[in-house]
mmCIF file of C-alpha atoms in Angstrom:
data_model
loop_
_atom_site.group_PDB
_atom_site.id
_atom_site.type_symbol
_atom_site.label_atom_id
_atom_site.label_comp_id
_atom_site.label_asym_id
_atom_site.label_seq_id
_atom_site.Cartn_x
_atom_site.Cartn_y
_atom_site.Cartn_z
ATOM 1 C CA MET H 1 -5.187 -15.931 -5.691
ATOM 2 C CA GLN H 2 -6.927 -16.702 -8.947
ATOM 3 C CA THR H 3 -8.573 -13.520 -10.206
ATOM 4 C CA ALA H 4 -8.283 -9.755 -9.727
ATOM 5 C CA LEU H 5 -10.498 -6.956 -11.008
ATOM 6 C CA VAL H 6 -8.725 -3.598 -11.182
ATOM 7 C CA LEU H 7 -10.954 -0.533 -11.512
ATOM 8 C CA GLY H 8 -9.329 2.771 -12.396
ATOM 9 C CA GLY H 9 -10.214 6.417 -11.912
ATOM 10 C CA GLY H 10 -12.206 8.615 -14.240
ATOM 11 C CA GLY H 11 -14.733 10.812 -12.443
ATOM 12 C CA VAL H 12 -18.489 10.330 -12.311
ATOM 13 C CA THR H 13 -18.557 9.361 -15.976
ATOM 14 C CA GLY H 14 -15.863 6.792 -15.227
ATOM 15 C CA VAL H 15 -18.102 5.243 -12.576
ATOM 16 C CA ALA H 16 -20.938 5.076 -15.095
ATOM 17 C CA TRP H 17 -18.844 3.637 -17.931
ATOM 18 C CA GLU H 18 -17.315 0.983 -15.669
ATOM 19 C CA LEU H 19 -20.718 -0.084 -14.370
ATOM 20 C CA GLY H 20 -22.102 -0.267 -17.901
ATOM 21 C CA LEU H 21 -19.173 -2.386 -19.050
ATOM 22 C CA LEU H 22 -19.435 -4.713 -16.044
ATOM 23 C CA ALA H 23 -23.197 -5.077 -16.455
ATOM 24 C CA GLY H 24 -22.724 -5.925 -20.121
ATOM 25 C CA LEU H 25 -20.065 -8.544 -19.368
ATOM 26 C CA VAL H 26 -22.122 -10.171 -16.609
ATOM 27 C CA GLU H 27 -25.161 -10.176 -18.917
ATOM 28 C CA ARG H 28 -23.068 -12.130 -21.425
ATOM 29 C CA GLY H 29 -22.092 -14.743 -18.851
ATOM 30 C CA VAL H 30 -18.669 -13.486 -17.761
ATOM 31 C CA PRO H 31 -18.715 -13.258 -13.928
ATOM 32 C CA VAL H 32 -15.981 -10.653 -13.546
ATOM 33 C CA THR H 33 -17.661 -9.000 -10.552
ATOM 34 C CA GLY H 34 -16.937 -12.135 -8.524
ATOM 35 C CA ALA H 35 -13.164 -11.614 -8.585
ATOM 36 C CA ASP H 36 -11.143 -12.817 -5.585
ATOM 37 C CA LEU H 37 -9.518 -9.376 -5.303
ATOM 38 C CA VAL H 38 -10.928 -5.991 -6.281
ATOM 39 C CA VAL H 39 -8.663 -2.939 -6.510
ATOM 40 C CA GLY H 40 -10.345 0.460 -6.688
ATOM 41 C CA THR H 41 -8.826 3.843 -7.402
ATOM 42 C CA SER H 42 -10.922 7.034 -7.327
ATOM 43 C CA ALA H 43 -14.010 6.279 -9.462
ATOM 44 C CA GLY H 44 -12.963 2.647 -9.270
ATOM 45 C CA SER H 45 -13.198 2.710 -5.484
ATOM 46 C CA VAL H 46 -16.912 3.529 -5.777
ATOM 47 C CA VAL H 47 -17.499 0.743 -8.283
ATOM 48 C CA GLY H 48 -15.364 -1.655 -6.262
ATOM 49 C CA ALA H 49 -17.394 -1.041 -3.111
ATOM 50 C CA GLN H 50 -20.591 -1.506 -5.095
ATOM 51 C CA VAL H 51 -19.654 -4.780 -6.793
ATOM 52 C CA CYS H 52 -18.308 -6.233 -3.520
ATOM 53 C CA SER H 53 -21.582 -5.447 -1.725
ATOM 54 C CA GLY H 54 -23.253 -8.616 -2.975
ATOM 55 C CA LEU H 55 -25.949 -6.709 -4.826
ATOM 56 C CA PRO H 56 -26.328 -7.231 -8.595
ATOM 57 C CA VAL H 57 -24.293 -4.911 -10.792
ATOM 58 C CA GLU H 58 -27.416 -4.429 -12.918
ATOM 59 C CA GLN H 59 -28.934 -2.456 -10.037
ATOM 60 C CA PHE H 60 -26.026 -0.020 -9.984
ATOM 61 C CA TYR H 61 -26.086 0.297 -13.763
ATOM 62 C CA GLU H 62 -29.782 1.207 -13.680
ATOM 63 C CA GLU H 63 -29.065 3.892 -11.079
ATOM 64 C CA GLN H 64 -26.721 5.578 -13.555
ATOM 65 C CA LEU H 65 -29.610 6.076 -15.965
ATOM 66 C CA VAL H 66 -31.657 8.063 -13.456
ATOM 67 C CA PRO H 67 -31.147 11.857 -13.410
ATOM 68 C CA PRO H 68 -28.609 12.583 -10.653
ATOM 69 C CA SER H 69 -29.989 14.142 -7.482
ATOM 70 C CA SER H 70 -27.275 13.794 -4.829
ATOM 71 C CA GLU H 71 -24.237 14.488 -7.032
ATOM 72 C CA MET H 72 -22.436 17.833 -7.095
ATOM 73 C CA ALA H 73 -21.630 19.288 -10.477
ATOM 74 C CA ALA H 74 -17.966 20.180 -10.880
ATOM 75 C CA ARG H 75 -15.397 20.774 -13.540
ATOM 76 C CA LEU H 76 -11.756 19.814 -13.845
ATOM 77 C CA GLY H 77 -10.989 22.532 -16.345
ATOM 78 C CA PHE H 78 -7.790 23.608 -18.035
ATOM 79 C CA VAL H 79 -6.674 25.873 -15.187
ATOM 80 C CA ALA H 80 -7.232 23.214 -12.524
ATOM 81 C CA LEU H 81 -5.454 20.616 -14.646
ATOM 82 C CA ALA H 82 -2.561 22.975 -15.268
ATOM 83 C CA ARG H 83 -2.179 23.616 -11.536
ATOM 84 C CA LEU H 84 -2.253 19.891 -10.857
ATOM 85 C CA VAL H 85 0.386 19.109 -13.461
ATOM 86 C CA TRP H 86 2.515 22.057 -12.348
ATOM 87 C CA ALA H 87 2.359 21.016 -8.692
ATOM 88 C CA GLY H 88 3.219 17.379 -9.366
ATOM 89 C CA GLY H 89 5.455 17.591 -12.393
ATOM 90 C CA ARG H 90 8.330 19.705 -11.085
ATOM 91 C CA THR H 91 10.279 16.793 -9.648
ATOM 92 C CA ARG H 92 11.126 13.230 -10.582
ATOM 93 C CA ASP H 93 10.688 12.169 -6.974
ATOM 94 C CA ALA H 94 7.247 10.550 -6.923
ATOM 95 C CA VAL H 95 6.641 10.998 -3.186
ATOM 96 C CA ARG H 96 7.683 14.663 -3.270
ATOM 97 C CA SER H 97 5.507 15.186 -6.329
ATOM 98 C CA ARG H 98 2.477 13.802 -4.510
ATOM 99 C CA ALA H 99 3.231 15.890 -1.407
ATOM 100 C CA ARG H 100 3.209 19.033 -3.554
ATOM 101 C CA ILE H 101 -0.129 18.001 -5.021
ATOM 102 C CA GLY H 102 -1.390 17.383 -1.501
ATOM 103 C CA ALA H 103 -0.315 20.854 -0.377
ATOM 104 C CA MET H 104 -2.135 22.361 -3.343
ATOM 105 C CA ALA H 105 -5.240 20.348 -2.448
ATOM 106 C CA VAL H 106 -5.210 21.455 1.185
ATOM 107 C CA ALA H 107 -4.901 25.125 0.177
ATOM 108 C CA ALA H 108 -7.641 24.996 -2.477
ATOM 109 C CA ARG H 109 -11.127 26.408 -1.977
ATOM 110 C CA THR H 110 -13.554 23.507 -2.205
ATOM 111 C CA PRO H 111 -16.951 22.430 -0.861
ATOM 112 C CA SER H 112 -16.979 21.287 2.764
ATOM 113 C CA GLU H 113 -15.887 17.810 3.784
ATOM 114 C CA ALA H 114 -19.322 17.153 5.268
ATOM 115 C CA SER H 115 -21.176 17.959 2.044
ATOM 116 C CA ARG H 116 -18.815 15.832 0.006
ATOM 117 C CA ARG H 117 -19.085 12.930 2.474
ATOM 118 C CA ALA H 118 -22.851 12.958 2.020
ATOM 119 C CA VAL H 119 -22.341 12.466 -1.727
ATOM 120 C CA ILE H 120 -20.038 9.495 -1.152
ATOM 121 C CA GLU H 121 -22.461 7.932 1.331
ATOM 122 C CA ALA H 122 -25.254 8.187 -1.229
ATOM 123 C CA ARG H 123 -23.182 6.229 -3.741
ATOM 124 C CA LEU H 124 -22.505 3.272 -1.443
ATOM 125 C CA PRO H 125 -25.040 0.508 -0.791
ATOM 126 C CA ALA H 126 -23.403 -0.419 2.539
ATOM 127 C CA ARG H 127 -21.301 1.296 5.194
ATOM 128 C CA ASP H 128 -19.325 -1.785 6.244
ATOM 129 C CA TRP H 129 -16.334 -3.260 4.472
ATOM 130 C CA PRO H 130 -17.206 -6.373 2.469
ATOM 131 C CA ALA H 131 -15.932 -9.822 3.375
ATOM 132 C CA ARG H 132 -14.252 -10.064 -0.012
ATOM 133 C CA ARG H 133 -10.800 -8.512 -0.363
ATOM 134 C CA LEU H 134 -11.200 -4.909 -1.491
ATOM 135 C CA LEU H 135 -8.250 -2.533 -1.750
ATOM 136 C CA ILE H 136 -8.869 1.220 -1.982
ATOM 137 C CA THR H 137 -6.061 3.632 -2.799
ATOM 138 C CA ALA H 138 -5.324 7.130 -1.511
ATOM 139 C CA VAL H 139 -2.407 9.503 -0.924
ATOM 140 C CA ASP H 140 -1.403 11.218 2.326
ATOM 141 C CA ALA H 141 -1.717 14.927 1.518
ATOM 142 C CA ALA H 142 1.116 15.971 3.863
ATOM 143 C CA THR H 143 3.748 13.339 3.142
ATOM 144 C CA GLY H 144 2.836 12.111 -0.355
ATOM 145 C CA GLU H 145 2.808 8.542 0.955
ATOM 146 C CA PHE H 146 0.770 6.087 -1.100
ATOM 147 C CA VAL H 147 -1.808 4.412 1.142
ATOM 148 C CA VAL H 148 -3.894 1.313 0.541
ATOM 149 C CA PHE H 149 -6.984 0.947 2.720
ATOM 150 C CA ASP H 150 -8.712 -2.372 3.392
ATOM 151 C CA ARG H 151 -11.035 -3.809 6.006
ATOM 152 C CA ASP H 152 -8.125 -4.114 8.481
ATOM 153 C CA SER H 153 -7.137 -0.432 8.210
ATOM 154 C CA GLU H 154 -9.526 0.855 10.909
ATOM 155 C CA VAL H 155 -10.818 3.415 8.410
ATOM 156 C CA SER H 156 -14.512 3.488 7.518
ATOM 157 C CA LEU H 157 -15.461 2.417 4.021
ATOM 158 C CA VAL H 158 -17.087 5.810 3.399
ATOM 159 C CA ASP H 159 -13.906 7.655 4.376
ATOM 160 C CA ALA H 160 -11.695 5.314 2.340
ATOM 161 C CA VAL H 161 -13.804 5.809 -0.794
ATOM 162 C CA GLY H 162 -14.071 9.536 -0.126
ATOM 163 C CA ALA H 163 -10.308 9.830 0.184
ATOM 164 C CA SER H 164 -9.734 7.868 -3.001
ATOM 165 C CA CYS H 165 -12.138 10.201 -4.841
ATOM 166 C CA ALA H 166 -10.776 13.472 -3.403
ATOM 167 C CA VAL H 167 -9.639 15.096 -6.651
ATOM 168 C CA PRO H 168 -7.084 17.776 -5.669
ATOM 169 C CA GLY H 169 -8.314 21.305 -6.238
ATOM 170 C CA VAL H 170 -11.906 20.135 -6.806
ATOM 171 C CA TRP H 171 -12.929 18.169 -3.703
ATOM 172 C CA PRO H 172 -11.613 18.576 -0.149
ATOM 173 C CA PRO H 173 -9.004 16.190 1.245
ATOM 174 C CA VAL H 174 -10.608 13.651 3.580
ATOM 175 C CA THR H 175 -9.666 13.774 7.243
ATOM 176 C CA VAL H 176 -9.051 10.463 8.991
ATOM 177 C CA GLY H 177 -7.799 10.935 12.519
ATOM 178 C CA THR H 178 -4.938 13.428 12.307
ATOM 179 C CA ARG H 179 -4.176 12.771 8.628
ATOM 180 C CA ARG H 180 -5.710 14.142 5.438
ATOM 181 C CA TYR H 181 -5.891 12.157 2.220
ATOM 182 C CA VAL H 182 -6.352 12.873 -1.487
ATOM 183 C CA ASP H 183 -7.183 10.918 -4.614
ATOM 184 C CA GLY H 184 -5.377 7.591 -5.069
ATOM 185 C CA GLY H 185 -5.114 8.478 -8.750
ATOM 186 C CA MET H 186 -2.318 10.884 -7.850
ATOM 187 C CA ARG H 187 -0.047 7.874 -7.554
ATOM 188 C CA SER H 188 -1.489 6.113 -10.609
ATOM 189 C CA SER H 189 -4.824 6.386 -12.353
ATOM 190 C CA VAL H 190 -5.161 2.602 -12.115
ATOM 191 C CA ASN H 191 -2.631 1.150 -9.597
ATOM 192 C CA ALA H 192 -2.753 -2.162 -11.420
ATOM 193 C CA ASP H 193 0.434 -3.351 -9.708
ATOM 194 C CA LEU H 194 -1.608 -4.015 -6.554
ATOM 195 C CA ALA H 195 -2.972 -7.082 -8.347
ATOM 196 C CA ALA H 196 0.449 -8.762 -8.243
ATOM 197 C CA HIS H 197 0.280 -12.532 -7.636
ATOM 198 C CA ALA H 198 -3.175 -12.903 -9.190
ATOM 199 C CA GLN H 199 -3.178 -15.449 -11.979
ATOM 200 C CA ARG H 200 -5.705 -13.538 -14.081
ATOM 201 C CA VAL H 201 -6.136 -9.755 -13.981
ATOM 202 C CA LEU H 202 -8.795 -7.689 -15.709
ATOM 203 C CA VAL H 203 -7.964 -3.974 -15.766
ATOM 204 C CA ILE H 204 -10.825 -1.583 -16.532
ATOM 205 C CA ALA H 205 -9.400 1.895 -16.991
ATOM 206 C CA PRO H 206 -11.531 4.905 -17.940
ATOM 207 C CA THR H 207 -8.251 6.788 -18.311
ATOM 208 C CA SER H 208 -4.610 5.804 -18.382
ATOM 209 C CA ALA H 209 -3.309 9.368 -18.232
ATOM 210 C CA ALA H 210 -0.093 9.985 -16.318
ATOM 211 C CA PHE H 211 2.182 12.960 -15.773
ATOM 212 C CA GLY H 212 5.473 13.652 -14.026
ATOM 213 C CA PRO H 213 6.867 10.617 -12.180
ATOM 214 C CA MET H 214 3.582 8.683 -12.165
ATOM 215 C CA PRO H 215 4.003 5.036 -13.176
ATOM 216 C CA ARG H 216 2.413 4.329 -16.542
ATOM 217 C CA LEU H 217 -0.306 1.710 -16.883
ATOM 218 C CA SER H 218 1.657 0.024 -19.661
ATOM 219 C CA ALA H 219 4.618 -0.437 -17.302
ATOM 220 C CA GLN H 220 2.398 -1.830 -14.552
ATOM 221 C CA VAL H 221 0.786 -4.297 -16.938
ATOM 222 C CA ALA H 222 4.195 -5.340 -18.260
ATOM 223 C CA GLY H 223 5.308 -5.994 -14.687
ATOM 224 C CA LEU H 224 2.271 -8.159 -13.985
ATOM 225 C CA ARG H 225 2.839 -10.179 -17.141
ATOM 226 C CA ALA H 226 6.534 -10.590 -16.405
ATOM 227 C CA ALA H 227 5.581 -12.049 -13.029
ATOM 228 C CA GLY H 228 3.326 -14.611 -14.701
ATOM 229 C CA SER H 229 -0.123 -12.997 -14.598
ATOM 230 C CA ARG H 230 -2.440 -13.092 -17.576
ATOM 231 C CA VAL H 231 -3.781 -9.568 -18.089
ATOM 232 C CA ALA H 232 -6.487 -7.954 -20.209
ATOM 233 C CA VAL H 233 -6.967 -4.187 -20.321
ATOM 234 C CA VAL H 234 -10.175 -2.437 -21.380
ATOM 235 C CA THR H 235 -10.294 1.322 -21.998
ATOM 236 C CA PRO H 236 -13.128 3.386 -23.513
ATOM 237 C CA ASP H 237 -13.626 3.014 -27.246
ATOM 238 C CA ALA H 238 -14.335 5.976 -29.525
ATOM 239 C CA THR H 239 -18.072 5.914 -28.879
ATOM 240 C CA ALA H 240 -17.551 5.783 -25.129
ATOM 241 C CA ARG H 241 -15.033 8.633 -25.221
ATOM 242 C CA THR H 242 -17.584 10.777 -27.016
ATOM 243 C CA ALA H 243 -20.275 9.886 -24.474
ATOM 244 C CA ILE H 244 -17.933 10.609 -21.558
ATOM 245 C CA GLY H 245 -17.013 14.010 -22.975
ATOM 246 C CA ARG H 246 -14.310 16.381 -21.800
ATOM 247 C CA ASN H 247 -15.605 16.948 -18.281
ATOM 248 C CA VAL H 248 -15.515 13.629 -16.423
ATOM 249 C CA LEU H 249 -17.054 15.310 -13.351
ATOM 250 C CA ASP H 250 -20.315 16.223 -15.099
ATOM 251 C CA PRO H 251 -23.144 14.100 -13.608
ATOM 252 C CA ALA H 252 -25.391 14.942 -16.567
ATOM 253 C CA ARG H 253 -23.235 12.671 -18.756
ATOM 254 C CA ARG H 254 -23.596 9.600 -16.529
ATOM 255 C CA ALA H 255 -26.399 7.922 -18.473
ATOM 256 C CA GLY H 256 -24.680 8.242 -21.841
ATOM 257 C CA ALA H 257 -21.390 6.948 -20.438
ATOM 258 C CA ALA H 258 -23.134 3.985 -18.801
ATOM 259 C CA ARG H 259 -24.929 3.019 -22.005
ATOM 260 C CA ALA H 260 -21.690 3.333 -23.981
ATOM 261 C CA GLY H 261 -19.924 1.044 -21.517
ATOM 262 C CA ARG H 262 -22.658 -1.557 -21.816
ATOM 263 C CA ALA H 263 -22.504 -1.423 -25.604
ATOM 264 C CA GLN H 264 -18.719 -1.769 -25.546
ATOM 265 C CA ALA H 265 -19.017 -5.003 -23.568
ATOM 266 C CA ALA H 266 -20.159 -6.698 -26.770
ATOM 267 C CA THR H 267 -16.867 -5.847 -28.484
ATOM 268 C CA VAL H 268 -14.573 -7.032 -25.675
ATOM 269 C CA VAL H 269 -16.500 -10.029 -24.352
ATOM 270 C CA ASP H 270 -14.453 -12.596 -26.299
ATOM 271 C CA GLU H 271 -11.154 -11.232 -25.012
ATOM 272 C CA VAL H 272 -12.412 -11.067 -21.435
ATOM 273 C CA THR H 273 -13.972 -14.534 -21.657
ATOM 274 C CA ASP H 274 -10.659 -15.990 -22.836
ATOM 275 C CA LEU H 275 -9.002 -14.488 -19.780
ATOM 276 C CA TRP H 276 -11.651 -15.160 -17.156
ATOM 277 C CA VAL H 277 -13.541 -18.366 -17.919
#
C-alpha cells in the first residue's frame, strides 16, 4: 500500500476545516484525496466517505459555505466535557475507560436516533460503501471494544458514519443489530495507527486532544515512522483555531472554518507535496 489519508475528529467545524484544507491542496496539484487507504474518525468519517465517493472535493467545500439547514446545533460545553473526562479518566485500562464512557452515553438525554440519522444521511453523497478502502472507527458502548467498520462489515455506511460521530452525552449511540456504538474518537481522536504498512501517510487532525489512557497522536505517528512510513501531520494553525472557535459543534462556524482550512493549504503545500508526489 502506497498512500494513506488519515482524517481525525473535530465536530462540524472539523469537517469544514478538513474539506477546506483538502480542497486547497487539490487546487495546488496535490492529489491527496486519491489515497489508497482512507481512515476516518468522527468528523473524519464524514469527510472520508465524501472524498471516497468519486465526487470532487471542491463540491463538498462549497457546501460548507452555504448556511446549514439540516444540521442540529449542539454544544460540548464544560459540564459535558467534565463528565466525559470523569467517566473515561478514572482508570488506566483503556477498554474499561471506553466502556464507562459508553455507559454515560447510553444514559444521557439526547435527540432521537432517527433524527440524528437523518442529519448523517444528508451529509453523505452516497449510501453505499465505496470501492476504495475506507476504514471508519467506532466504540462498542457496552464493552468498550474498539471497532473498525469497512465495506465487509455488513454495516451500512450511514450507520458506520453515524456511530463514528456519536459524541457521548451529545448525540445518541447508534444501534446496529443488538449492539450500540459511540464515537471512534473515544479510542483516539485520530487513530493514525490504522495506517500501518502505508509507505506515505498524511494525517489531518482538527484536534489531537487525549485524556486518560487514550493513545496520543505523537505516539501513533512515532510508531508509524519506526515501522518505515513517511508521515506528515497537519493541525489547525492560529487563524484556523480562531475560525473554529470553542464550540466545534456549532454549524454557524462551518464557513469560516472551511475558508481557514483552504487558506492554510498554502502554508503546508510544500511539506505535503514532498510527502505525496
